[in-house]
Backbone as a chain_set.jsonl record, in Angstrom:
{"seq": "MAVEGCASTAVLIDTADIPGGGQLHLVCHGEDFEILFDDEQLMGSWDYRSEEALATLAFERLRGTDPRVLIGGLGMGFTLAAARSALPLSGTVVVAELVPKVVTWAAGPLAHIFGDSLADPRVSLEIRDVHDVIVERSARFDAILLDVDNGPDALINLANERLYCSWGLRAAYSALRPGGLLAVWSAYPDRSFADRLQETG", "coords": {"N": [[2.288, 1.261, 3.148], [0.338, 0.573, 6.004], [-0.111, -1.689, 8.629], [-3.452, -1.699, 10.306], [-3.027, -1.526, 13.65], [-0.093, -1.782, 13.881], [2.563, -0.742, 15.091], [5.665, 1.212, 15.736], [7.504, -0.432, 16.868], [8.121, -3.74, 16.734], [5.498, -5.607, 15.927], [3.951, -8.715, 16.37], [2.2, -10.546, 12.719], [1.35, -12.771, 12.291], [1.473, -16.168, 12.673], [3.272, -19.134, 11.403], [3.073, -22.827, 10.73], [5.93, -25.014, 9.825], [6.118, -27.167, 7.272], [7.658, -30.438, 8.492], [9.408, -28.789, 10.804], [9.371, -25.765, 12.526], [8.903, -22.609, 12.841], [7.22, -19.803, 10.639], [7.389, -16.578, 11.213], [5.563, -13.842, 10.706], [6.286, -10.613, 10.903], [5.271, -7.236, 11.627], [7.048, -3.734, 11.454], [5.842, -0.965, 11.392], [5.97, 0.71, 8.528], [6.955, -1.069, 7.439], [7.519, -5.095, 6.563], [8.575, -8.504, 7.832], [10.065, -11.617, 7.404], [10.137, -14.149, 9.178], [12.424, -17.313, 10.571], [11.687, -19.329, 13.18], [12.97, -17.555, 15.276], [15.022, -15.713, 13.147], [16.308, -13.795, 10.889], [14.792, -14.229, 7.514], [13.643, -12.467, 5.529], [12.771, -9.044, 4.099], [10.908, -6.33, 3.724], [12.193, -4.263, 3.237], [14.697, -3.797, 1.861], [14.958, -5.126, -0.838], [16.467, -5.562, -3.531], [18.392, -7.604, -3.873], [16.944, -9.952, -4.266], [15.657, -9.288, -6.508], [17.167, -8.764, -8.43], [18.314, -11.734, -8.561], [16.228, -12.769, -10.216], [16.602, -10.623, -12.653], [18.824, -11.031, -13.455], [19.629, -13.721, -14.074], [17.21, -13.312, -16.046], [18.563, -11.476, -18.391], [20.165, -13.81, -19.5], [18.848, -15.837, -20.665], [17.069, -17.613, -23.38], [14.809, -16.978, -26.131], [11.344, -16.827, -26.769], [9.007, -18.03, -25.3], [10.092, -18.75, -22.55], [10.282, -20.939, -19.609], [10.03, -21.453, -16.388], [10.749, -21.859, -12.957], [10.743, -20.909, -10.426], [12.112, -21.018, -6.812], [10.589, -20.5, -3.854], [8.047, -18.435, -2.197], [8.398, -15.965, -0.749], [8.294, -12.647, 0.037], [7.407, -12.204, -2.35], [9.377, -10.367, -4.358], [10.827, -11.162, -6.332], [9.184, -12.903, -8.415], [8.111, -10.904, -8.965], [10.189, -9.201, -10.842], [10.252, -11.337, -12.378], [8.537, -11.475, -13.637], [8.181, -8.676, -15.003], [10.033, -8.929, -16.59], [9.34, -11.381, -18.252], [8.256, -12.938, -21.345], [4.812, -12.682, -23.261], [4.697, -15.292, -24.195], [5.503, -16.488, -22.016], [6.375, -18.892, -19.151], [5.899, -18.749, -15.396], [6.51, -21.13, -12.528], [6.191, -21.247, -9.486], [6.694, -22.488, -6.394], [5.584, -22.91, -3.625], [6.649, -24.265, 0.232], [5.097, -23.565, 2.809], [1.816, -23.208, 3.366], [0.052, -20.6, 4.663], [1.756, -18.737, 3.503], [1.4, -18.055, 1.412], [-1.181, -17.012, 1.8], [-0.909, -15.255, 3.635], [0.254, -13.303, 1.214], [-2.201, -12.709, 0.177], [-3.581, -11.492, 1.768], [-1.721, -9.631, 4.888], [0.156, -8.599, 3.297], [-0.661, -7.989, 0.91], [-0.239, -5.237, -0.667], [1.905, -5.175, -1.127], [2.27, -7.579, -3.181], [0.567, -6.604, -5.235], [-1.106, -7.652, -8.151], [0.739, -9.948, -8.906], [-0.006, -12.876, -8.339], [-1.826, -13.526, -9.87], [-1.916, -13.266, -12.5], [-2.274, -14.51, -15.811], [0.289, -16.04, -16.535], [1.573, -17.043, -14.663], [1.955, -19.182, -12.911], [0.781, -21.421, -9.328], [2.504, -23.193, -6.983], [1.899, -25.209, -3.758], [4.164, -26.399, -2.185], [7.246, -28.851, -1.735], [9.561, -27.31, -3.233], [12.304, -28.868, -4.019], [10.18, -31.583, -4.585], [9.535, -30.539, -6.723], [11.404, -30.489, -8.456], [12.628, -32.955, -8.822], [10.611, -34.162, -9.886], [10.253, -33.725, -12.421], [11.627, -33.761, -15.058], [13.928, -32.441, -17.706], [12.172, -30.351, -18.167], [12.228, -27.488, -17.157], [13.566, -23.658, -18.282], [14.839, -22.497, -16.698], [15.969, -22.446, -13.451], [15.476, -20.669, -10.42], [16.177, -20.48, -7.152], [15.401, -19.013, -4.081], [15.605, -20.232, -1.812], [15.89, -20.723, 1.91], [18.376, -19.161, 3.673], [20.508, -19.37, 1.593], [22.896, -21.507, -0.195], [24.96, -21.316, 2.253], [24.471, -20.444, 4.658], [22.291, -21.451, 5.781], [19.425, -22.017, 7.68], [17.556, -23.654, 8.348], [17.785, -27.407, 8.407], [16.722, -28.982, 6.763], [16.703, -28.22, 4.167], [19.147, -28.293, 2.771], [19.403, -30.216, 1.005], [18.829, -29.481, -1.305], [21.203, -27.588, -1.949], [23.381, -29.33, -1.986], [25.377, -31.696, -3.378], [24.422, -33.721, -4.55], [21.406, -32.728, -4.818], [22.166, -30.928, -6.616], [22.743, -32.041, -8.964], [20.193, -32.766, -9.708], [18.836, -30.561, -10.099], [20.153, -29.804, -12.726], [19.085, -31.526, -13.882], [16.514, -31.168, -14.118], [16.698, -29.207, -16.213], [16.255, -27.682, -19.262], [18.188, -28.564, -22.191], [20.27, -25.758, -22.314], [19.474, -24.63, -19.939], [19.921, -22.66, -16.924], [20.676, -22.342, -13.236], [19.726, -20.991, -11.194], [21.288, -19.207, -7.996], [20.239, -17.525, -5.2], [22.447, -16.026, -2.547], [23.568, -15.804, 0.596], [26.138, -15.043, 1.518], [29.353, -14.879, -0.071], [30.432, -18.506, -1.351], [32.384, -20.438, -1.848], [32.997, -23.86, -1.899], [30.387, -23.986, -2.422], [30.447, -23.434, -5.126], [31.913, -24.565, -6.457], [31.129, -26.669, -6.025], [28.565, -26.426, -8.068], [30.281, -26.102, -10.359], [31.461, -28.894, -10.486], [29.16, -30.241, -11.083], [28.487, -29.126, -13.5]], "CA": [[0.674, 1.6, 3.998], [0.898, 0.031, 7.632], [-1.288, -2.641, 8.919], [-3.914, -1.064, 11.716], [-2.61, -1.176, 14.656], [0.85, -2.482, 13.843], [3.394, 0.281, 15.796], [7.061, 1.19, 14.99], [8.38, -1.068, 17.328], [7.945, -5.318, 16.05], [4.785, -6.352, 16.042], [3.926, -10.326, 15.203], [1.146, -10.559, 12.914], [0.469, -13.959, 12.101], [3.107, -17.605, 12.638], [2.815, -20.619, 10.327], [4.379, -23.995, 11.196], [6.889, -25.393, 8.649], [6.292, -28.475, 7.475], [8.833, -30.769, 9.042], [9.231, -28.744, 11.979], [9.946, -24.732, 12.936], [7.546, -21.991, 12.67], [7.823, -18.714, 10.493], [6.554, -15.305, 12.06], [5.104, -12.431, 10.11], [6.309, -9.29, 11.756], [5.712, -6.043, 10.693], [7.714, -2.359, 11.715], [5.498, 0.717, 11.133], [5.489, -0.002, 7.066], [8.061, -2.414, 7.028], [7.937, -6.413, 7.32], [9.775, -8.898, 7.84], [9.832, -12.92, 7.762], [11.414, -14.563, 10.128], [12.521, -19.033, 10.823], [11.825, -19.009, 14.325], [14.001, -16.309, 15.551], [16.382, -15.933, 12.838], [15.367, -13.114, 9.619], [15.148, -14.8, 6.043], [13.677, -11.331, 4.655], [12.939, -7.911, 5.138], [10.435, -5.351, 3.216], [13.074, -3.157, 3.358], [15.609, -4.064, 1.163], [15.049, -6.288, -1.503], [17.439, -5.398, -4.473], [19.168, -8.963, -3.946], [15.672, -10.741, -4.413], [14.809, -8.978, -7.765], [18.854, -9.232, -9.257], [18.156, -13.108, -8.843], [15.764, -12.615, -11.744], [16.805, -10.098, -13.74], [20.229, -11.448, -13.841], [19.04, -14.953, -14.48], [16.637, -13.383, -17.511], [19.229, -11.785, -18.941], [20.934, -15.352, -19.853], [17.856, -16.505, -21.154], [16.763, -17.21, -24.622], [13.65, -17.508, -26.853], [10.435, -16.044, -26.197], [8.719, -18.742, -24.254], [10.731, -19.737, -21.532], [9.459, -21.463, -18.698], [10.551, -20.831, -15.125], [10.68, -22.072, -11.59], [10.814, -19.542, -8.914], [11.954, -21.854, -5.579], [10.14, -19.657, -2.706], [7.349, -17.066, -2.562], [8.616, -15.193, -0.144], [7.48, -11.443, -0.222], [7.237, -11.654, -3.949], [10.109, -9.458, -4.885], [11.456, -12.223, -7.094], [8.039, -13.263, -9.033], [7.526, -9.604, -9.491], [10.754, -9.084, -11.281], [10.498, -12.463, -12.952], [6.73, -11.091, -14.488], [9.008, -7.786, -15.596], [11.131, -9.681, -17.48], [8.613, -12.762, -18.982], [7.654, -12.837, -22.576], [3.963, -13.074, -23.42], [4.28, -16.527, -23.721], [6.551, -17.649, -20.912], [5.305, -19.27, -17.613], [6.453, -18.899, -14.323], [5.754, -21.933, -12.035], [6.245, -20.537, -7.94], [6.373, -23.504, -5.63], [6.286, -22.848, -1.883], [5.93, -24.96, 0.823], [4.23, -23.322, 3.415], [0.484, -22.6, 2.553], [0.046, -19.604, 4.841], [3.265, -17.5, 2.859], [0.193, -17.856, 0.278], [-2.297, -16.533, 2.995], [-0.438, -13.864, 3.786], [0.218, -12.135, -0.142], [-3.231, -11.807, -0.145], [-3.871, -10.821, 3.147], [-1.459, -8.335, 5.123], [1.234, -8.62, 2.306], [-1.565, -7.703, -0.393], [0.1, -4.212, -1.59], [4.037, -5.858, -1.816], [2.272, -8.643, -4.126], [-0.112, -6.334, -5.799], [-1.7, -8.502, -9.261], [1.434, -10.794, -9.321], [-0.416, -14.002, -8.076], [-3.31, -13.453, -10.527], [-0.94, -13.111, -13.763], [-2.444, -15.835, -16.057], [1.264, -16.664, -17.122], [1.86, -17.147, -13.404], [1.075, -20.886, -11.562], [1.578, -21.092, -7.975], [2.028, -24.843, -6.282], [1.977, -25.225, -2.727], [4.899, -27.962, -2.182], [8.101, -28.658, -1.212], [10.376, -27.198, -4.359], [12.49, -30.206, -4.352], [10.132, -32.423, -5.454], [9.106, -30.305, -8.265], [12.14, -30.148, -9.684], [13.274, -34.343, -9.06], [9.651, -34.877, -11.065], [10.048, -32.794, -13.794], [13.074, -33.782, -16.352], [14.129, -31.237, -18.83], [11.019, -29.541, -18.073], [12.401, -25.365, -17.266], [14.615, -23.124, -19.323], [15.606, -21.756, -15.68], [15.288, -22.549, -11.928], [15.194, -19.804, -9.427], [16.466, -20.96, -6.096], [15.389, -18.933, -3.047], [14.939, -21.351, -0.196], [16.529, -20.499, 3.62], [19.588, -18.035, 3.377], [21.659, -19.755, 0.582], [23.844, -22.725, 0.248], [26.27, -21.303, 3.144], [24.088, -19.831, 5.781], [21.079, -22.263, 6.295], [18.931, -21.975, 8.782], [16.687, -24.852, 8.154], [18.912, -27.635, 7.518], [16.204, -29.705, 5.471], [17.214, -27.197, 2.519], [20.563, -28.948, 2.578], [19.411, -31.125, -0.143], [18.889, -28.699, -2.566], [22.5, -27.33, -2.572], [23.943, -30.516, -1.929], [26.2, -32.173, -4.596], [23.095, -34.743, -5.52], [20.377, -32.045, -5.363], [22.3, -29.936, -8.211], [22.456, -32.757, -10.261], [18.578, -33.286, -9.968], [18.356, -29.236, -10.608], [20.295, -30.14, -13.622], [18.522, -32.549, -14.911], [15.432, -30.665, -14.131], [16.717, -27.891, -16.989], [16.346, -27.779, -20.624], [19.25, -28.302, -22.851], [20.812, -24.827, -22.24], [19.025, -23.787, -19.603], [19.947, -22.666, -16.11], [19.92, -22.755, -12.509], [20.217, -18.9, -10.466], [20.777, -19.387, -6.479], [20.363, -16.638, -4.029], [23.39, -16.854, -1.445], [23.635, -14.403, 1.801], [27.54, -14.726, 1.691], [29.951, -15.813, -1.565], [30.519, -19.592, -1.315], [33.667, -20.979, -2.723], [32.879, -24.99, -1.699], [29.321, -24.296, -3.379], [30.649, -22.967, -6.575], [32.971, -25.877, -6.57], [30.06, -27.989, -6.394], [28.403, -26.516, -9.396], [31.565, -26.496, -11.748], [31.593, -30.176, -11.145], [27.207, -30.723, -11.949], [28.213, -29.101, -14.982]], "C": [[1.574, 0.596, 5.146], [-0.494, -0.357, 7.833], [-1.928, -1.958, 10.269], [-3.485, -1.943, 12.689], [-0.803, -1.694, 14.285], [2.392, -0.461, 13.67], [4.975, 0.07, 14.928], [7.971, 0.303, 15.33], [7.897, -2.759, 16.7], [6.719, -5.43, 16.532], [4.642, -7.62, 15.623], [2.329, -9.935, 14.549], [0.446, -11.784, 12.739], [2.135, -15.299, 12.199], [2.228, -18.089, 12.37], [3.87, -21.558, 10.789], [4.66, -24.468, 9.428], [6.538, -27.304, 8.503], [7.864, -29.501, 7.769], [9.957, -30.259, 10.268], [9.808, -26.821, 11.741], [8.099, -24.341, 12.657], [8.054, -20.353, 11.688], [6.989, -17.886, 10.883], [6.525, -14.402, 11.231], [5.093, -11.451, 10.751], [6.514, -7.428, 10.776], [6.731, -4.662, 11.503], [6.999, -1.491, 10.877], [4.712, 0.264, 9.287], [6.132, -1.091, 6.286], [7.703, -3.584, 7.228], [9.11, -6.963, 7.12], [9.237, -10.317, 8.128], [10.772, -13.282, 8.551], [11.014, -16.591, 10.667], [12.781, -18.901, 12.336], [12.022, -17.919, 14.901], [15.183, -15.594, 14.507], [15.74, -14.961, 11.305], [15.825, -14.37, 8.588], [15.248, -13.623, 5.125], [12.993, -9.98, 4.974], [11.874, -7.074, 3.96], [11.378, -4.156, 2.904], [13.722, -3.032, 2.618], [14.928, -5.066, 0.458], [15.67, -6.341, -3.317], [18.064, -6.923, -4.821], [18.135, -10.015, -4.712], [15.445, -10.788, -6.542], [16.096, -9.758, -8.633], [18.387, -10.916, -9.839], [17.144, -13.593, -10.187], [15.951, -11.985, -12.395], [18.241, -10.557, -14.059], [19.756, -12.318, -14.667], [18.137, -14.824, -16.293], [17.165, -12.493, -18.452], [20.034, -12.653, -19.786], [19.609, -16.05, -21.022], [17.35, -16.505, -22.563], [15.834, -17.46, -25.062], [12.655, -16.65, -26.434], [9.753, -17.027, -25.339], [9.195, -19.746, -23.127], [9.444, -19.906, -20.228], [10.625, -21.791, -17.212], [10.079, -20.714, -13.805], [11.262, -21.603, -11.135], [10.954, -21.12, -7.522], [11.775, -20.936, -3.934], [9.657, -18.537, -2.951], [8.059, -16.164, -2.22], [7.832, -14.146, -0.374], [7.227, -10.933, -1.421], [7.884, -10.656, -5.124], [10.95, -10.271, -6.158], [10.191, -12.643, -8.491], [8.046, -12.124, -9.824], [8.73, -9.361, -10.791], [11.208, -9.819, -12.714], [9.211, -11.757, -14.178], [7.331, -9.87, -15.332], [9.53, -8.06, -17.009], [10.673, -10.734, -18.495], [8.127, -12.389, -19.989], [6.03, -13.12, -21.976], [3.478, -14.403, -23.269], [4.93, -17.68, -22.96], [5.61, -17.87, -20.023], [6.678, -19.434, -16.596], [6.084, -19.946, -13.422], [6.427, -21.759, -10.402], [5.929, -21.861, -7.124], [6.897, -22.89, -4.06], [5.689, -23.578, -0.805], [4.88, -24.658, 1.778], [2.788, -22.651, 2.916], [0.48, -21.088, 3.477], [1.129, -18.592, 4.517], [2.126, -16.946, 1.785], [-0.864, -16.653, 0.605], [-1.754, -14.945, 2.712], [-0.123, -12.491, 2.53], [-1.133, -11.695, -0.2], [-4.251, -11.079, 1.042], [-2.53, -9.448, 3.501], [0.197, -7.837, 4.234], [0.975, -8.017, 0.659], [-0.726, -6.455, -1.096], [1.105, -4.535, -1.856], [3.357, -6.544, -2.945], [1.207, -7.65, -5.296], [-1.111, -7.46, -6.73], [-0.536, -9.665, -9.401], [0.802, -12.051, -9.644], [-1.523, -14.47, -9.229], [-2.719, -13.337, -12.369], [-1.888, -14.321, -14.455], [-0.881, -16.5, -16.478], [1.942, -17.363, -15.305], [1.232, -18.526, -12.644], [1.952, -20.956, -10.137], [1.019, -23.38, -7.798], [2.749, -25.241, -4.723], [2.622, -26.727, -2.022], [5.708, -27.668, -2.292], [9.074, -28.665, -2.92], [11.376, -28.431, -4.904], [12.134, -30.914, -5.004], [9.77, -31.974, -6.466], [10.046, -30.949, -9.157], [13.197, -31.916, -9.708], [11.985, -34.598, -10.016], [9.555, -34.635, -12.078], [11.176, -32.923, -14.647], [12.833, -33.123, -17.348], [13.022, -30.537, -19.408], [10.91, -27.867, -18.119], [13.717, -25.397, -17.894], [15.49, -22.568, -17.844], [14.731, -21.612, -14.465], [15.918, -21.864, -10.854], [15.233, -20.212, -7.972], [16.528, -19.594, -4.706], [15.43, -19.153, -2.122], [15.908, -20.557, 0.924], [17.339, -19.085, 3.134], [20.669, -18.265, 2.094], [22.543, -20.872, 0.937], [25.025, -22.658, 1.703], [25.678, -20.499, 4.739], [22.517, -20.57, 6.428], [21.018, -22.082, 7.289], [18.003, -23.228, 9.358], [17.71, -26.333, 7.785], [18.442, -28.674, 6.274], [16.663, -29.354, 4.059], [18.612, -27.771, 1.944], [20.954, -29.756, 1.282], [19.082, -30.472, -1.196], [20.055, -28.093, -2.887], [23.328, -28.309, -2.12], [24.325, -30.907, -3.632], [24.833, -32.969, -5.375], [21.739, -33.728, -5.931], [20.711, -30.673, -6.704], [22.042, -30.646, -9.178], [20.857, -33.133, -10.353], [18.279, -31.913, -10.544], [18.739, -29.227, -12.049], [19.699, -30.874, -14.649], [16.977, -31.779, -15.337], [15.281, -29.073, -15.48], [16.743, -28.548, -18.526], [17.326, -27.754, -21.11], [19.563, -26.733, -22.64], [20.281, -23.29, -21.371], [20.181, -23.265, -17.849], [19.991, -22.43, -14.78], [21.117, -20.773, -11.563], [19.879, -19.759, -9.055], [21.376, -18.386, -5.76], [21.174, -17.371, -2.805], [23.651, -15.34, -0.466], [25.128, -14.262, 1.757], [27.832, -15.874, 0.038], [30.377, -17.19, -0.762], [31.228, -20.75, -1.816], [33.488, -22.413, -2.739], [31.318, -25.15, -2.579], [29.782, -24.226, -4.871], [30.864, -24.001, -7.434], [32.108, -26.567, -7.009], [29.169, -27.805, -7.504], [28.931, -26.378, -10.453], [31.066, -28.201, -11.649], [30.271, -31.238, -11.379], [28.04, -30.285, -13.186], [27.908, -27.516, -15.11]], "O": [[2.713, 0.132, 5.199], [-1.558, 0.165, 7.503], [-1.193, -1.668, 11.212], [-3.606, -3.153, 12.5], [-0.605, -2.249, 15.366], [2.78, 0.334, 12.814], [5.343, -0.695, 14.037], [8.976, 0.045, 14.669], [6.928, -2.573, 15.964], [6.695, -5.36, 17.761], [5.134, -7.878, 14.524], [1.446, -9.358, 15.185], [-0.757, -11.935, 12.951], [3.319, -15.191, 11.881], [1.028, -17.973, 12.621], [5.036, -21.338, 11.115], [4.023, -24.354, 8.381], [6.668, -28.252, 9.279], [8.952, -29.219, 7.267], [10.951, -30.881, 10.644], [10.605, -26.598, 10.829], [7.018, -24.898, 12.468], [9.112, -19.804, 11.996], [5.812, -18.233, 10.973], [7.642, -14.014, 10.888], [4.038, -11.138, 11.303], [7.24, -6.845, 9.971], [7.175, -5.181, 12.527], [7.409, -1.232, 9.745], [3.625, -0.197, 8.939], [6.004, -1.681, 5.213], [7.343, -3.607, 8.405], [10.161, -6.554, 6.628], [8.254, -10.475, 8.851], [11.933, -12.883, 8.643], [9.924, -17.07, 10.98], [13.847, -18.461, 12.769], [11.027, -17.207, 15.042], [16.141, -14.997, 14.998], [14.78, -15.433, 10.696], [16.755, -15.168, 8.706], [16.138, -13.422, 4.299], [12.646, -9.804, 6.142], [12.351, -7.423, 2.88], [11.009, -3.174, 2.261], [13.661, -1.86, 2.245], [14.293, -5.898, 1.107], [15.236, -7.145, -4.142], [18.172, -7.304, -5.987], [18.506, -10.768, -5.613], [15.236, -11.654, -7.392], [16.093, -10.831, -9.236], [18.187, -11.273, -11.0], [17.328, -14.556, -10.931], [15.489, -12.439, -13.442], [18.654, -10.284, -15.186], [19.443, -12.022, -15.82], [18.218, -15.577, -17.263], [16.504, -12.444, -19.49], [20.569, -12.176, -20.787], [19.812, -16.671, -22.065], [17.167, -15.385, -23.04], [15.454, -18.5, -24.522], [12.988, -15.696, -25.731], [10.061, -16.703, -24.192], [8.907, -20.913, -22.859], [8.359, -19.373, -19.994], [11.76, -22.267, -17.227], [9.285, -19.861, -13.408], [12.481, -21.709, -11.273], [10.099, -21.995, -7.389], [12.672, -20.8, -3.101], [10.219, -17.661, -3.608], [8.505, -15.406, -3.083], [6.741, -14.343, -0.909], [6.933, -9.773, -1.711], [7.414, -10.268, -6.193], [11.734, -9.609, -6.838], [10.667, -12.587, -9.625], [8.004, -12.142, -11.054], [8.179, -9.322, -11.892], [11.927, -9.451, -13.644], [9.297, -11.706, -15.405], [7.007, -9.953, -16.516], [9.419, -7.524, -18.111], [11.385, -11.02, -19.457], [7.413, -11.394, -19.857], [5.776, -13.55, -20.851], [2.485, -14.801, -22.66], [4.981, -18.907, -23.039], [4.477, -17.397, -19.931], [7.806, -19.9, -16.755], [4.862, -19.822, -13.34], [7.46, -22.424, -10.322], [4.782, -22.287, -7.255], [7.984, -22.579, -3.575], [4.463, -23.65, -0.717], [3.83, -25.298, 1.732], [2.744, -21.681, 2.159], [1.055, -20.23, 2.806], [1.339, -17.657, 5.289], [1.981, -15.781, 1.414], [-1.23, -15.706, -0.092], [-2.039, -13.993, 1.986], [-0.197, -11.275, 2.707], [-1.399, -10.543, -0.542], [-5.277, -10.399, 1.036], [-2.334, -8.523, 2.713], [1.031, -6.989, 4.553], [1.724, -7.738, -0.277], [-0.497, -6.699, -2.281], [1.471, -4.232, -2.992], [3.84, -6.128, -3.998], [1.149, -8.205, -6.393], [-1.887, -8.141, -6.06], [-0.938, -10.528, -10.181], [0.845, -12.497, -10.79], [-1.941, -15.619, -9.372], [-3.539, -13.371, -13.286], [-2.295, -15.152, -13.643], [-0.976, -17.689, -16.784], [2.84, -18.201, -15.232], [0.207, -18.664, -11.977], [3.129, -20.71, -9.873], [0.159, -24.202, -8.114], [3.943, -25.517, -4.597], [2.034, -27.703, -1.557], [5.887, -26.552, -2.779], [9.24, -29.67, -3.611], [11.255, -28.891, -6.039], [12.813, -31.323, -5.947], [9.575, -32.779, -7.376], [9.838, -31.64, -10.154], [14.203, -32.068, -10.4], [12.247, -35.279, -11.007], [8.79, -35.243, -12.827], [11.686, -31.84, -14.931], [11.742, -33.104, -17.919], [12.837, -30.195, -20.576], [10.093, -27.15, -18.697], [14.565, -26.272, -18.071], [16.68, -22.265, -17.93], [13.621, -21.119, -14.265], [16.891, -22.399, -10.324], [14.1, -20.297, -7.5], [17.652, -19.226, -4.363], [15.293, -18.258, -1.289], [16.687, -19.716, 0.473], [16.915, -18.202, 2.389], [21.492, -17.423, 1.733], [22.889, -21.159, 2.083], [25.718, -23.594, 2.101], [26.393, -20.116, 5.665], [21.867, -20.153, 7.386], [21.978, -21.94, 8.047], [17.841, -23.595, 10.521], [18.408, -26.22, 6.778], [19.095, -29.09, 5.318], [16.909, -30.092, 3.104], [19.0, -27.64, 0.783], [22.026, -29.955, 0.71], [19.076, -31.158, -2.217], [20.211, -27.927, -4.096], [24.365, -27.758, -1.749], [23.784, -30.554, -4.68], [24.416, -32.773, -6.517], [21.134, -33.823, -6.999], [19.99, -29.912, -7.35], [21.351, -30.306, -10.138], [20.497, -33.891, -11.254], [17.486, -31.917, -11.486], [17.902, -28.732, -12.803], [19.793, -30.838, -15.876], [16.438, -31.781, -16.444], [14.357, -28.276, -15.646], [17.165, -29.663, -18.836], [17.942, -26.786, -20.665], [18.492, -26.261, -23.021], [20.365, -22.075, -21.552], [21.324, -23.718, -17.887], [18.827, -22.057, -14.635], [22.147, -20.104, -11.48], [18.949, -20.531, -8.82], [22.588, -18.23, -5.609], [20.986, -18.455, -2.251], [23.852, -14.184, -0.839], [25.45, -13.102, 2.017], [27.258, -16.779, -0.568], [30.666, -17.058, 0.428], [30.725, -21.826, -2.137], [33.856, -22.729, -3.87], [31.058, -26.147, -3.252], [29.383, -25.054, -5.69], [30.404, -24.328, -8.528], [32.104, -27.084, -8.126], [28.844, -28.845, -8.077], [28.313, -26.476, -11.513], [30.415, -28.721, -12.555], [30.249, -32.43, -11.689], [28.295, -31.206, -13.962], [27.623, -27.028, -16.204]]}, "num_chains": 1, "name": "protein.A"}
């Protein structure tokens, strides 16, 4: 589905201010879309296999019929869509999205990508920093899926480092129920991050 007036060359659809500084830009190229942080690409609609894999690999390891899952970052909804496909009927997904306009895009120019994901009664959306959700909810989730920024080794917004530092990982660990898991999207392999995960437990 092409947006009216969206040519094969890049067309800026909308811009959103990020709390704390910086901007997100929604850009289309014919039938494809991308989201940029300032001038750095965060994601594109033409290749979403890794976003889907973040959810599918996590759900392969989950047990029980009513898992409670936290997704950090709404993005273009690909991780959420994959989570919904694997989610039992009695399970729940909480999506934390920092930027309100990303939710507006989901119901507007990206509606054909999102479909009815946000209307699913098993899904709840919180317009807030996923970091705040994590630190406020001890032993609450069976899985935390983080697709924030470009992962721990390729940060565009340095404020997101608090999610991937040792302290942030300990907070995530505390927010998990016994046997829970943390799944993290990363643009590149990151040995130091893997070491921090190992140290956290």
